[in-house]
Coordinates of C-alpha atoms and ligand atoms in Angstrom, one line a residue:
Chain A
M1 CA 0.1 0.0 -0.1
L2 CA 0.9 3.6 -0.4
N3 CA 1.5 6.3 2.1
D4 CA -0.6 9.6 1.8
E5 CA 2.5 11.1 1.0
A6 CA 3.2 9.0 -1.9
R7 CA -0.4 8.8 -3.0
E8 CA -0.7 12.7 -2.8
R9 CA 2.7 13.1 -5.3
I10 CA 0.5 11.0 -7.7
R11 CA -2.5 13.2 -7.3
L12 CA -0.3 16.7 -8.3
A13 CA 1.9 14.2 -11.3
A14 CA -1.1 13.6 -12.7
L15 CA -2.1 17.6 -12.7
R16 CA 0.5 18.4 -15.5
Y17 CA -0.8 16.0 -18.1
P18 CA -4.2 16.5 -20.1
E19 CA -4.8 12.6 -19.0
P20 CA -4.1 11.4 -16.1
R21 CA -2.8 8.1 -17.1
A22 CA 0.2 10.2 -18.8
A23 CA 1.1 9.9 -14.9
L24 CA 1.4 6.5 -14.7
L25 CA 5.4 6.1 -14.9
P26 CA 5.7 9.2 -12.5
A27 CA 3.8 7.2 -10.0
L28 CA 5.5 3.9 -10.5
H29 CA 8.8 6.2 -10.1
I30 CA 6.9 7.5 -6.5
A31 CA 5.8 3.7 -5.6
Q32 CA 9.5 2.1 -6.2
K33 CA 10.7 5.1 -4.3
E34 CA 8.7 3.8 -1.0
A35 CA 9.7 0.7 -1.1
G36 CA 12.4 0.2 -3.0
Y37 CA 10.4 -1.4 -5.5
V38 CA 7.0 -2.6 -6.9
S39 CA 4.8 -4.6 -5.3
E40 CA 1.3 -6.1 -6.8
D41 CA -0.5 -4.1 -4.4
A42 CA 1.3 -0.9 -5.5
M43 CA -0.6 -1.6 -8.8
R44 CA -3.4 -2.4 -8.0
F45 CA -3.7 1.5 -6.3
I46 CA -2.0 2.9 -8.7
A47 CA -5.0 1.6 -11.3
G48 CA -7.7 3.0 -9.0
Q49 CA -6.0 5.9 -8.2
L50 CA -5.3 6.8 -12.2
N51 CA -8.1 5.0 -13.6
V52 CA -6.8 2.7 -15.3
P53 CA -7.4 -1.1 -15.8
E54 CA -5.1 -3.4 -13.7
S55 CA -3.8 -5.1 -16.9
E56 CA -2.3 -2.4 -18.0
V57 CA -0.5 -0.7 -15.3
F58 CA 0.9 -4.6 -14.8
G59 CA 1.6 -4.7 -18.9
T60 CA 3.7 -0.9 -18.5
A61 CA 5.6 -1.8 -15.6
T62 CA 7.1 -4.8 -16.4
F63 CA 8.0 -3.0 -19.9
Y64 CA 10.3 -1.1 -18.2
S65 CA 13.9 -2.8 -16.8
L66 CA 14.1 0.4 -14.1
I67 CA 10.8 -0.7 -12.3
R68 CA 11.7 -3.4 -10.1
R69 CA 8.6 -6.0 -9.1
S70 CA 10.7 -8.1 -6.5
S71 CA 12.5 -6.5 -3.3
S72 CA 15.9 -5.5 -4.1
G73 CA 18.7 -4.8 -1.5
R74 CA 19.0 -1.5 0.4
H75 CA 21.5 -0.3 -2.6
V76 CA 21.0 -1.6 -6.2
I77 CA 24.2 -1.4 -8.0
S78 CA 23.7 -1.1 -11.4
I79 CA 27.1 -1.7 -13.3
C80 CA 27.4 -1.1 -17.5
H81 CA 27.8 -3.6 -20.0
N82 CA 27.7 -2.3 -23.2
L83 CA 30.6 -1.7 -26.0
P84 CA 32.6 1.5 -24.4
C85 CA 33.0 0.0 -20.8
T86 CA 33.5 -3.6 -22.3
L87 CA 36.1 -1.5 -23.8
L88 CA 37.8 -0.6 -21.1
G89 CA 37.6 -3.3 -19.2
A90 CA 34.1 -3.9 -17.6
E91 CA 33.6 -7.6 -18.0
P92 CA 37.0 -8.7 -15.5
L93 CA 35.3 -6.0 -13.2
I94 CA 31.8 -7.3 -12.9
G95 CA 33.1 -10.3 -12.6
H96 CA 35.2 -8.7 -9.5
L97 CA 32.1 -7.3 -8.2
K98 CA 30.3 -10.7 -8.3
S99 CA 32.9 -12.4 -6.2
R100 CA 33.2 -9.6 -3.9
L101 CA 29.2 -9.6 -3.2
G102 CA 29.1 -13.4 -3.6
V103 CA 25.7 -13.4 -5.4
D104 CA 24.7 -14.1 -8.8
E105 CA 22.9 -10.8 -10.4
G106 CA 19.6 -9.9 -8.9
E107 CA 19.9 -11.3 -5.8
V108 CA 20.6 -9.9 -2.2
T109 CA 23.7 -10.0 -0.3
P110 CA 22.4 -11.7 2.8
D111 CA 23.2 -9.5 5.0
G112 CA 20.7 -6.8 3.1
R113 CA 22.7 -4.4 2.0
F114 CA 23.2 -5.1 -1.8
S115 CA 21.8 -6.6 -4.9
Y116 CA 23.3 -5.9 -8.3
Q117 CA 22.2 -5.7 -12.3
R118 CA 24.0 -5.7 -15.6
I119 CA 22.6 -2.1 -17.2
E120 CA 23.3 -1.4 -20.7
C121 CA 24.7 2.0 -21.0
I122 CA 24.4 5.0 -18.5
G123 CA 26.1 7.8 -20.3
R124 CA 29.1 8.2 -18.4
C125 CA 31.4 6.7 -21.7
D126 CA 33.7 9.2 -20.3
G127 CA 34.1 7.7 -17.2
A128 CA 34.4 4.4 -19.0
P129 CA 33.9 1.8 -16.5
A130 CA 31.0 2.6 -14.6
M131 CA 28.4 2.3 -12.6
L132 CA 25.3 4.2 -10.5
V133 CA 24.8 2.7 -7.0
D134 CA 21.1 3.8 -6.4
D135 CA 21.1 7.3 -7.2
D136 CA 25.1 8.3 -7.3
Y137 CA 27.5 7.6 -10.3
H138 CA 30.9 6.4 -10.1
G139 CA 32.9 6.2 -13.1
D140 CA 36.8 5.8 -13.9
L141 CA 36.4 1.9 -11.8
T142 CA 39.1 0.1 -10.7
P143 CA 38.9 -3.5 -8.8
E144 CA 40.0 -1.5 -6.0
K145 CA 38.0 1.9 -6.6
I146 CA 34.6 -1.1 -6.4
D147 CA 35.8 -2.2 -3.2
G148 CA 36.5 1.7 -1.7
I149 CA 32.8 2.3 -3.0
L150 CA 31.2 -0.3 -1.3
E151 CA 32.4 0.5 2.3
K152 CA 30.4 3.8 1.6
Y153 CA 27.3 2.4 1.9
A154 CA 25.7 1.1 5.0
Chain B
M1 CA 36.8 28.0 -31.6
E2 CA 32.8 29.5 -31.3
Q3 CA 31.3 27.2 -28.6
L4 CA 27.3 27.8 -28.9
L5 CA 26.1 24.6 -26.7
L6 CA 29.1 23.9 -23.9
K7 CA 29.9 27.6 -23.8
R8 CA 28.6 27.8 -19.8
I9 CA 29.1 24.2 -18.7
N10 CA 32.9 25.7 -16.6
V11 CA 30.9 28.7 -15.6
P12 CA 31.3 28.5 -11.6
G13 CA 27.9 28.4 -10.2
G14 CA 26.4 28.4 -13.7
L15 CA 23.5 25.6 -12.3
D16 CA 21.7 28.8 -10.5
I17 CA 19.7 30.8 -12.9
D18 CA 21.2 34.7 -11.8
I19 CA 24.9 33.3 -12.8
A20 CA 23.7 31.7 -15.8
M21 CA 21.5 35.0 -16.8
A22 CA 24.1 37.2 -16.1
H23 CA 26.5 34.7 -18.4
G24 CA 23.8 35.7 -21.2
A25 CA 20.9 32.6 -20.4
Y26 CA 17.4 34.1 -21.7
G27 CA 19.0 36.7 -23.9
A28 CA 18.0 35.5 -26.5
L29 CA 14.3 35.1 -25.3
R30 CA 13.3 39.1 -25.8
I31 CA 15.1 38.6 -29.7
S32 CA 12.7 36.1 -30.2
F33 CA 9.1 37.6 -28.4
G34 CA 10.1 40.1 -30.9
M35 CA 9.6 38.5 -33.9
R36 CA 6.2 36.4 -35.6
P37 CA 6.4 33.0 -34.3
V38 CA 6.4 32.4 -38.0
D39 CA 10.0 34.6 -38.5
V40 CA 11.5 32.7 -35.6
I41 CA 10.5 29.4 -37.5
D42 CA 12.1 31.2 -40.8
E43 CA 14.8 32.0 -39.1
V44 CA 15.9 28.7 -37.9
K45 CA 14.6 27.2 -41.3
R46 CA 17.7 29.5 -42.8
S47 CA 20.0 28.9 -40.5
G48 CA 19.9 24.8 -41.8
L49 CA 19.5 23.2 -38.9
R50 CA 19.1 20.1 -38.8
G51 CA 17.7 17.7 -35.9
R52 CA 20.9 16.2 -33.6
G53 CA 19.0 12.8 -32.1
G54 CA 19.9 10.8 -35.4
A55 CA 18.1 11.4 -38.5
G56 CA 19.0 14.7 -39.1
F57 CA 15.9 16.5 -40.3
P58 CA 15.8 19.9 -41.0
T59 CA 14.1 21.2 -37.6
G60 CA 12.9 24.6 -39.1
V61 CA 10.9 22.3 -41.8
K62 CA 9.1 20.4 -38.8
W63 CA 8.4 23.5 -37.3
G64 CA 6.2 24.2 -39.9
F65 CA 4.5 21.4 -40.5
A66 CA 3.6 21.3 -36.5
A67 CA 2.8 25.4 -37.3
M68 CA 0.8 24.9 -40.3
D69 CA -1.6 22.2 -38.3
P70 CA -5.1 24.2 -37.4
K71 CA -5.6 21.2 -34.8
M72 CA -4.8 22.6 -30.9
P73 CA -3.1 22.7 -28.1
K74 CA 0.6 22.0 -29.6
Y75 CA 3.0 19.6 -27.5
L76 CA 6.5 20.1 -27.5
I77 CA 8.6 17.3 -26.3
C78 CA 12.2 17.1 -25.6
N79 CA 13.8 14.2 -26.3
A80 CA 16.0 13.7 -23.2
D81 CA 16.2 9.7 -23.5
E82 CA 19.5 9.5 -24.8
G83 CA 20.1 5.7 -25.0
E84 CA 22.0 5.4 -28.2
P85 CA 25.0 3.2 -26.4
G86 CA 28.2 6.3 -26.7
T87 CA 25.9 9.2 -26.2
F88 CA 26.5 11.5 -23.3
K89 CA 26.2 15.0 -24.9
D90 CA 22.9 15.5 -23.7
R91 CA 23.4 14.7 -20.1
I92 CA 26.1 17.5 -20.2
I93 CA 23.9 19.8 -21.2
L94 CA 21.3 18.6 -18.6
E95 CA 23.5 18.7 -16.0
R96 CA 25.8 21.8 -16.6
D97 CA 23.8 24.0 -18.1
P98 CA 20.4 23.1 -17.9
H99 CA 19.2 26.7 -18.9
L100 CA 20.0 26.4 -21.8
L101 CA 17.5 23.7 -23.3
I102 CA 14.6 25.7 -21.3
E103 CA 15.5 28.9 -23.3
G104 CA 15.5 26.9 -26.6
M105 CA 12.5 25.2 -25.7
I106 CA 10.8 28.5 -24.9
I107 CA 11.6 29.9 -27.7
A108 CA 10.6 26.8 -29.6
G109 CA 7.2 26.7 -28.1
Y110 CA 6.8 29.9 -29.2
A111 CA 7.8 29.6 -32.8
I112 CA 5.4 26.6 -33.2
G113 CA 2.8 27.7 -31.0
A114 CA 2.9 25.2 -28.0
E115 CA 2.0 26.3 -24.4
R116 CA 2.9 22.7 -22.9
G117 CA 6.3 21.4 -23.1
Y118 CA 7.7 18.2 -21.5
I119 CA 11.5 17.1 -21.0
Y120 CA 11.6 13.3 -21.3
L121 CA 14.2 12.4 -19.4
R122 CA 15.6 8.9 -19.4
G123 CA 15.5 7.2 -15.9
E124 CA 19.4 6.0 -15.8
Y125 CA 20.2 10.2 -15.1
P126 CA 19.0 10.7 -11.9
A127 CA 21.4 13.2 -11.2
A128 CA 20.2 15.7 -14.6
A129 CA 16.2 14.8 -13.3
D130 CA 17.1 16.9 -10.0
I131 CA 19.4 19.8 -11.6
L132 CA 16.0 20.1 -13.9
E133 CA 13.9 20.2 -12.1
R134 CA 15.6 23.0 -10.0
A135 CA 16.0 24.9 -13.0
I136 CA 12.8 24.0 -13.7
T137 CA 11.5 25.7 -10.6
Q138 CA 13.7 28.8 -10.3
A139 CA 12.9 29.3 -14.3
Y140 CA 9.2 29.5 -13.2
E141 CA 10.2 31.9 -10.5
K142 CA 11.7 34.5 -12.4
G143 CA 8.7 34.6 -15.1
L144 CA 10.5 32.1 -17.6
L145 CA 7.5 29.8 -17.9
G146 CA 4.1 30.3 -16.8
N147 CA 2.0 32.9 -18.1
N148 CA 2.5 36.5 -19.6
I149 CA 6.8 34.9 -20.0
I150 CA 8.7 38.5 -19.1
G151 CA 5.5 40.2 -19.8
S152 CA 5.3 39.6 -23.6
G153 CA 2.2 37.8 -23.2
V154 CA 3.4 34.1 -24.5
T155 CA 2.9 31.3 -22.0
F156 CA 5.2 28.4 -21.8
D157 CA 4.0 25.8 -18.9
L158 CA 7.0 23.1 -18.6
S159 CA 7.2 19.3 -17.1
L160 CA 10.1 17.0 -16.4
H161 CA 8.7 13.4 -17.0
R162 CA 11.0 10.3 -16.1
G163 CA 11.8 7.2 -18.2
A164 CA 12.4 4.5 -16.9
G165 CA 15.1 2.3 -18.6
A166 CA 14.1 1.6 -22.3
Y167 CA 15.9 2.8 -25.3
I168 CA 13.3 2.3 -27.4
C169 CA 11.7 5.2 -26.0
G170 CA 14.0 7.5 -27.9
E171 CA 12.3 6.6 -30.9
E172 CA 9.5 9.4 -31.0
T173 CA 7.2 7.9 -31.6
S174 CA 7.7 5.4 -28.5
L175 CA 8.6 8.4 -26.7
I176 CA 5.0 9.4 -26.8
E177 CA 3.3 6.1 -26.0
S178 CA 5.4 6.2 -23.4
L179 CA 4.8 10.0 -21.7
E180 CA 1.1 9.4 -22.7
G181 CA 1.6 6.0 -20.1
K182 CA 1.3 3.4 -21.8
R183 CA 4.5 0.1 -23.4
G184 CA 7.1 2.3 -25.1
Q185 CA 6.2 0.9 -28.1
P186 CA 6.3 2.4 -31.7
R187 CA 3.8 4.0 -34.0
I188 CA 2.7 3.7 -37.0
R189 CA 4.0 6.5 -39.3
P190 CA 2.0 8.5 -40.5
P191 CA 0.7 10.4 -39.2
F192 CA 3.8 12.2 -37.7
P193 CA 4.0 13.3 -34.7
A194 CA 3.7 17.4 -36.1
N195 CA -0.2 16.2 -36.8
A196 CA -1.1 13.7 -34.7
G197 CA 1.5 13.0 -31.6
A198 CA 1.1 13.1 -28.2
W199 CA -2.9 12.5 -27.3
G200 CA -3.3 13.2 -30.5
K201 CA -2.3 16.8 -30.9
P202 CA 0.6 18.8 -33.4
T203 CA 3.6 17.8 -31.6
V204 CA 7.2 18.5 -32.4
V205 CA 10.0 16.4 -31.1
N206 CA 13.6 17.6 -30.9
N207 CA 16.8 16.0 -29.1
V208 CA 18.4 18.1 -26.2
E209 CA 21.4 19.4 -28.4
T210 CA 19.2 20.4 -31.3
L211 CA 17.0 23.0 -28.9
A212 CA 19.7 23.9 -27.2
N213 CA 21.1 25.2 -30.5
V214 CA 18.1 27.4 -31.0
P215 CA 18.9 30.3 -28.5
G216 CA 22.7 30.7 -30.7
I217 CA 20.9 31.0 -33.9
M218 CA 18.5 33.6 -32.8
A219 CA 21.6 35.1 -30.9
L220 CA 23.8 35.1 -33.7
G221 CA 21.4 35.3 -36.5
S222 CA 20.6 32.5 -38.7
E223 CA 23.2 33.9 -41.6
A224 CA 26.3 33.7 -39.1
Y225 CA 25.3 30.5 -37.8
S226 CA 24.7 29.2 -41.6
K227 CA 28.9 29.9 -41.6
L228 CA 29.7 27.5 -39.0
G229 CA 30.2 23.7 -39.8
V230 CA 30.2 23.1 -43.8
E231 CA 27.6 23.3 -46.6
G232 CA 24.1 20.6 -45.4
S233 CA 25.5 20.7 -42.2
T234 CA 25.5 23.5 -40.5
G235 CA 26.5 24.8 -37.1
T236 CA 28.4 22.8 -34.4
K237 CA 28.6 19.8 -33.0
I238 CA 29.0 17.7 -29.7
F239 CA 31.1 14.7 -30.4
C240 CA 31.4 12.0 -28.0
V241 CA 34.4 10.1 -28.1
S242 CA 34.7 7.2 -25.6
G243 CA 36.8 3.6 -25.8
A244 CA 40.7 3.9 -26.2
V245 CA 41.6 6.9 -26.5
N246 CA 43.7 8.9 -24.2
R247 CA 41.1 11.5 -23.3
P248 CA 37.3 10.3 -23.9
G249 CA 35.0 13.3 -23.9
A250 CA 32.5 15.9 -25.1
Y251 CA 33.9 18.0 -27.8
E252 CA 32.1 20.9 -29.3
L253 CA 33.4 20.9 -33.1
P254 CA 31.9 22.3 -36.4
L255 CA 30.0 19.9 -38.2
G256 CA 32.2 18.9 -41.2
T257 CA 35.8 18.4 -38.6
T258 CA 37.4 15.2 -39.7
L259 CA 37.4 12.1 -37.5
R260 CA 41.6 12.5 -37.4
E261 CA 41.3 15.9 -35.6
I262 CA 38.3 14.2 -33.0
I263 CA 40.5 11.2 -32.3
Y264 CA 43.6 12.8 -32.2
T265 CA 43.8 16.4 -31.6
H266 CA 40.9 16.8 -28.8
A267 CA 40.9 13.1 -28.0
G268 CA 44.4 12.9 -27.2
G269 CA 45.2 9.6 -29.8
I270 CA 45.0 5.7 -28.8
R271 CA 45.6 4.9 -25.6
G272 CA 48.6 3.6 -24.7
G273 CA 50.1 3.7 -27.5
G274 CA 47.9 0.9 -29.7
K275 CA 47.0 0.9 -33.6
L276 CA 43.8 2.7 -34.5
K277 CA 41.3 -0.6 -35.7
A278 CA 37.4 0.6 -35.9
V279 CA 35.3 3.9 -35.2
I280 CA 31.7 3.5 -35.0
P281 CA 31.1 7.2 -36.0
G282 CA 27.5 8.2 -34.5
G283 CA 26.4 5.3 -31.6
A284 CA 26.3 1.7 -31.7
S285 CA 23.4 1.8 -34.5
T286 CA 25.3 3.4 -37.1
P287 CA 28.1 1.0 -39.5
M288 CA 31.7 0.2 -38.5
L289 CA 34.2 2.5 -40.2
T290 CA 38.1 1.2 -40.6
A291 CA 41.5 2.8 -39.7
E292 CA 41.1 3.9 -43.5
H293 CA 38.2 6.1 -43.2
I294 CA 40.3 8.7 -40.6
D295 CA 40.2 11.2 -42.8
V296 CA 36.4 11.7 -43.5
K297 CA 34.8 14.7 -42.5
M298 CA 32.0 14.2 -39.8
D299 CA 29.3 16.0 -41.3
Y300 CA 25.2 14.0 -42.4
S301 CA 26.3 14.1 -46.2
S302 CA 30.3 13.2 -45.9
L303 CA 29.7 10.1 -43.6
L304 CA 26.6 8.9 -45.6
S305 CA 29.1 8.6 -48.9
T306 CA 31.1 6.1 -46.8
G307 CA 28.4 4.3 -45.9
S308 CA 28.0 5.3 -42.5
M309 CA 25.8 7.9 -40.5
L310 CA 26.8 10.4 -38.1
G311 CA 23.6 9.6 -36.1
S312 CA 24.3 11.1 -32.4
G313 CA 27.5 12.2 -33.0
A314 CA 29.1 9.0 -30.9
V315 CA 32.7 8.2 -31.5
I316 CA 33.9 4.6 -30.6
V317 CA 37.1 3.6 -31.1
M318 CA 38.7 0.8 -30.8
D319 CA 42.3 0.2 -31.1
D320 CA 44.1 -3.2 -32.6
S321 CA 44.1 -5.3 -29.1
T322 CA 40.3 -5.5 -30.3
C323 CA 38.1 -8.7 -31.1
M324 CA 35.4 -7.6 -33.3
V325 CA 33.5 -10.7 -33.0
H326 CA 33.2 -9.9 -29.2
A327 CA 32.8 -5.7 -29.9
T328 CA 29.4 -6.4 -32.2
A329 CA 28.6 -9.3 -30.0
V330 CA 27.8 -7.1 -26.9
I331 CA 26.3 -4.5 -29.2
I332 CA 24.0 -6.5 -30.5
R333 CA 23.4 -8.5 -26.8
F334 CA 22.2 -5.0 -26.4
F335 CA 19.9 -4.4 -29.1
E336 CA 18.1 -7.8 -28.0
H337 CA 17.4 -6.9 -24.5
E338 CA 16.2 -3.2 -25.7
S339 CA 13.7 -4.7 -29.1
C340 CA 10.3 -3.9 -27.7
G341 CA 9.2 -7.1 -29.1
K342 CA 6.5 -5.4 -31.0
C343 CA 7.5 -7.0 -34.7
T344 CA 8.8 -10.5 -35.3
P345 CA 11.8 -9.9 -37.3
C346 CA 13.3 -7.3 -34.9
R347 CA 12.5 -9.4 -31.6
E348 CA 13.4 -12.7 -33.0
G349 CA 16.4 -11.9 -35.3
T350 CA 18.2 -10.2 -32.3
G351 CA 17.8 -12.8 -30.5
W352 CA 19.0 -15.4 -33.1
L353 CA 21.9 -13.1 -33.8
H354 CA 22.7 -12.9 -30.1
Q355 CA 22.7 -16.2 -29.7
I356 CA 25.1 -17.0 -32.8
Y357 CA 27.1 -15.0 -31.5
S358 CA 27.3 -16.0 -28.2
R359 CA 28.2 -20.0 -29.8
M360 CA 30.8 -18.1 -31.6
L361 CA 32.8 -17.1 -28.8
R362 CA 31.8 -20.5 -26.6
G363 CA 33.8 -21.8 -29.1
E364 CA 30.8 -23.9 -30.8
G365 CA 30.3 -21.7 -34.0
G366 CA 30.1 -23.8 -37.1
E367 CA 32.0 -22.8 -40.8
S368 CA 28.8 -21.3 -41.6
D369 CA 27.6 -19.4 -38.9
I370 CA 28.9 -15.9 -41.1
D371 CA 26.5 -16.8 -43.8
V372 CA 23.7 -18.0 -41.1
L373 CA 24.3 -14.3 -40.0
L374 CA 24.4 -12.5 -42.9
G375 CA 21.1 -14.5 -43.5
I376 CA 19.3 -13.0 -40.7
C377 CA 20.1 -9.6 -41.3
R378 CA 18.9 -10.0 -44.8
K379 CA 15.4 -11.4 -44.0
M380 CA 15.5 -8.3 -40.8
K381 CA 16.7 -5.8 -43.3
G382 CA 13.2 -3.6 -44.7
K383 CA 11.0 -5.9 -42.7
C384 CA 11.5 -4.2 -39.1
F385 CA 8.6 -1.8 -38.1
C386 CA 11.0 1.0 -36.9
P387 CA 14.6 1.7 -36.9
L388 CA 15.6 -0.1 -34.1
G389 CA 16.1 -3.3 -35.6
E390 CA 17.5 -1.5 -39.0
G391 CA 19.9 0.0 -37.1
A392 CA 20.8 -3.5 -34.9
I393 CA 21.8 -5.1 -38.2
Q394 CA 23.9 -2.5 -39.3
P395 CA 27.4 -3.7 -37.4
V396 CA 26.9 -6.6 -37.7
L397 CA 27.3 -6.6 -41.6
S398 CA 30.0 -3.5 -41.2
S399 CA 31.8 -5.9 -39.2
I400 CA 31.5 -8.8 -41.3
K401 CA 32.3 -6.6 -44.2
Y402 CA 35.5 -5.6 -42.7
F403 CA 36.8 -8.1 -40.4
R404 CA 35.3 -11.0 -41.7
E405 CA 38.9 -12.8 -41.2
E406 CA 38.4 -12.2 -37.4
Y407 CA 34.8 -14.2 -37.3
E408 CA 36.7 -17.5 -39.5
R409 CA 39.5 -16.9 -37.0
C410 CA 37.2 -17.0 -34.2
I411 CA 35.1 -20.2 -35.5
R412 CA 38.4 -21.9 -37.1
E413 CA 40.0 -22.0 -33.7
R414 CA 36.8 -22.7 -31.5
G415 CA 37.1 -19.2 -30.1
C416 CA 39.9 -17.6 -27.8
G417 CA 38.8 -18.6 -24.5
G418 CA 39.3 -15.0 -23.1
E419 CA 38.6 -12.9 -19.9
Q420 CA 36.2 -10.8 -22.3
C421 CA 33.8 -13.3 -23.9
K422 CA 32.9 -15.2 -20.4
G423 CA 30.3 -12.4 -20.0
M424 CA 29.1 -13.1 -23.1
M425 CA 28.8 -17.0 -23.6
Q426 CA 26.1 -17.2 -21.6
G427 CA 23.9 -16.2 -24.5
S428 CA 20.3 -15.1 -24.7
K429 CA 18.2 -14.1 -21.8
H430 CA 15.3 -13.4 -23.9
H431 CA 11.8 -14.2 -22.5
M432 CA 11.0 -16.1 -26.1
T433 CA 14.1 -17.4 -27.2
N434 CA 13.3 -20.6 -25.6
K435 CA 10.7 -21.2 -27.7
F436 CA 12.0 -19.6 -30.6
Q437 CA 15.8 -21.3 -31.2
A438 CA 18.0 -20.0 -34.2
P439 CA 18.6 -21.6 -36.6
S440 CA 21.3 -24.4 -36.3
T441 CA 25.1 -24.3 -37.9
K442 CA 24.0 -25.7 -41.0
S443 CA 22.8 -23.1 -43.1
Q444 CA 20.2 -25.4 -45.1
T445 CA 18.1 -24.7 -42.0
L446 CA 17.7 -21.3 -42.3
R447 CA 16.4 -21.6 -45.8
T448 CA 13.1 -23.1 -44.4
L449 CA 12.6 -20.1 -42.2
D450 CA 11.8 -17.5 -44.6
F451 CA 9.6 -14.7 -42.8
Ligands
FMN501 C1 15.3 3.0 -31.8 C2 15.7 4.8 -31.9 C3 15.9 5.4 -30.9 C4 16.1 6.6 -30.5 N1 17.0 7.2 -29.7 C5 16.7 8.9 -29.4 C6 17.1 9.1 -28.2 O1 17.7 9.2 -27.5 N2 17.5 10.4 -28.3 C7 17.1 11.3 -29.7 O2 16.8 12.5 -29.1 N3 16.5 11.0 -30.5 C8 16.5 9.2 -30.5 N4 16.1 8.6 -31.8 C9 15.9 10.1 -33.0 C10 14.2 10.2 -32.6 O3 13.3 9.2 -32.9 C11 14.0 11.5 -33.6 O4 14.0 11.8 -34.8 C12 14.7 12.3 -32.8 O5 14.5 12.9 -31.4 C13 13.7 14.2 -33.0 O6 14.8 15.3 -32.7 P1 15.6 16.2 -33.4 O7 15.0 16.2 -35.1 O8 15.8 17.5 -32.6 O9 16.9 14.8 -33.8 C14 16.0 7.6 -31.8 C15 15.3 6.6 -32.7 C16 15.7 5.4 -32.6 C17 15.2 4.9 -34.2
SF4_502 S1 11.8 -3.2 -35.2 FE1 12.3 -4.0 -32.9 S2 12.1 -2.2 -31.6 FE2 10.9 -1.7 -33.3 S3 9.1 -2.2 -33.6 FE3 9.9 -4.0 -34.0 S4 10.9 -5.4 -32.1 FE4 10.1 -3.0 -31.8
FES503 S1 29.0 2.0 -22.5 FE1 29.0 2.4 -20.1 S2 28.5 4.1 -19.7 FE2 28.2 4.5 -21.7

């Protein structure tokens, strides 16, 4: 279920468009911000609030790769594996990250701190290889640098 | 060198509207509001400005179509989805001079008669989202957005709309579907967005960099602007250089600057003293070039004559240590992941291509695999619903054309077992591909699978 503040933000978002349905993506973002992922309950609620069929909300949510439908680590690491990053060593780095975290892509570390996913180009190729941790960007990665970054997220 | 687009990115505190204004931001608004909208459109037509989002359509002409359509209201959408691998120019404008974009949008809105604008920002740019929200709020506070902008009687409202991770939403009709709250799958054209776009109304979709050119055109005048660059490709362009160079980065240079100057003078040459092997000149969906093309002029028509395209201006540089089979496989994996699934040739074709690359890298490639790849490309060419699928085959065709012997070696030597290839070997994760397996190594099978 969404809290009152999230509902209010969705209501305000809908005012920016000629049709309330356009606030669907903003609403999914708001729901994800609140819970870390978008639950079926949240989707049902959004369907009601924006007056969109539930099936359409589910269909739309599943189309977008940044909308998560299951719980993630407290911090989500998105590491780029597109060409410019690969040319500068993304693949061995992803191997390093995986062994540091000890989990596979999409799984949550036992302490609940992290999960990671591969991601396509994040527009930071000038600092390749690059990754996002939550909303923070980190570039010019090396194995040591990744270790240092992981320390910073509790 | 005249800088129109990146001139303020290093101004200390330049995100603040007062500081940006002290450095000239919003100076072109008064000039534009002093002209009739049709005259603003004519000025942009005369400047020769062409879209910087990839297709290179003349901007003034597009504006004219929307302005002439009697339907109301009209919408202006800034395409800030920037998903083309290797491209980061829009991000630099968004994060470091958002007021340049907002000014360009206000002028564009005035010219086409749109009182409502949206910035469709890719979900992977959270920092830019915060910066834009703040810039928009400040512009409202200064009376530069909303009703009666600086006493001119002009109205323009602007909101940010965040995407959620789908490259196809950069394609303008998919973007409109996504803005409307749907899956981002392309629409049939015509009707073009200029006549029936967002909510069925006349809509102009322009790239960030295109709109960022507008204040400069209005301030300089179309005549001075059109002297920048070369005939048919006027103005400056932000080239994003990445890969095996010493100084990867965004360089604003006149269109028509040679690839050699971009790579060797601005990006500092090839990293680690290596040799240049291949270049993707305009983002992942543009055909590759080789070291032989180093003197090509980077403009719309010169690149077309090499068989490639200017695209988004993302220059991805590969040196002689790069395996071209692997590099192409990485691009194909991207296209398979991003195929929206609407049409069969692209949905299945990109998946098949990916599977074949994966088996080659695993050392399981068959002698006929090059022909199988070419056969799949032939079956996709001209049959995809939108340009994503057509773009996906370009890296395959061009890398086989220039580097066929590397494919043959990869197959003959059963892969190289390199560290690089390991991440690629598990093959396709596509939800459909369990049902639709790629043709087997015997190309016989492929012939029976004509679409
Ligand atoms: C698959 C695909 C992805 C695209 N991605 C982008 C993008 O990220 N940004 C962009 O401005 N244009 C993108 N385009 C081009 C747009 O469809 C459209 O041509 C452009 O936004 C028009 O603006 P312009 O005339 O200012 O270039 C893409 C096109 C295709 C087919
Ligand atoms: S070509 Fe690909 S991206 Fe375009 S409509 Fe077809 S499946 Fe979707
Ligand atoms: S390829 Fe990794 S950020 Fe662009």
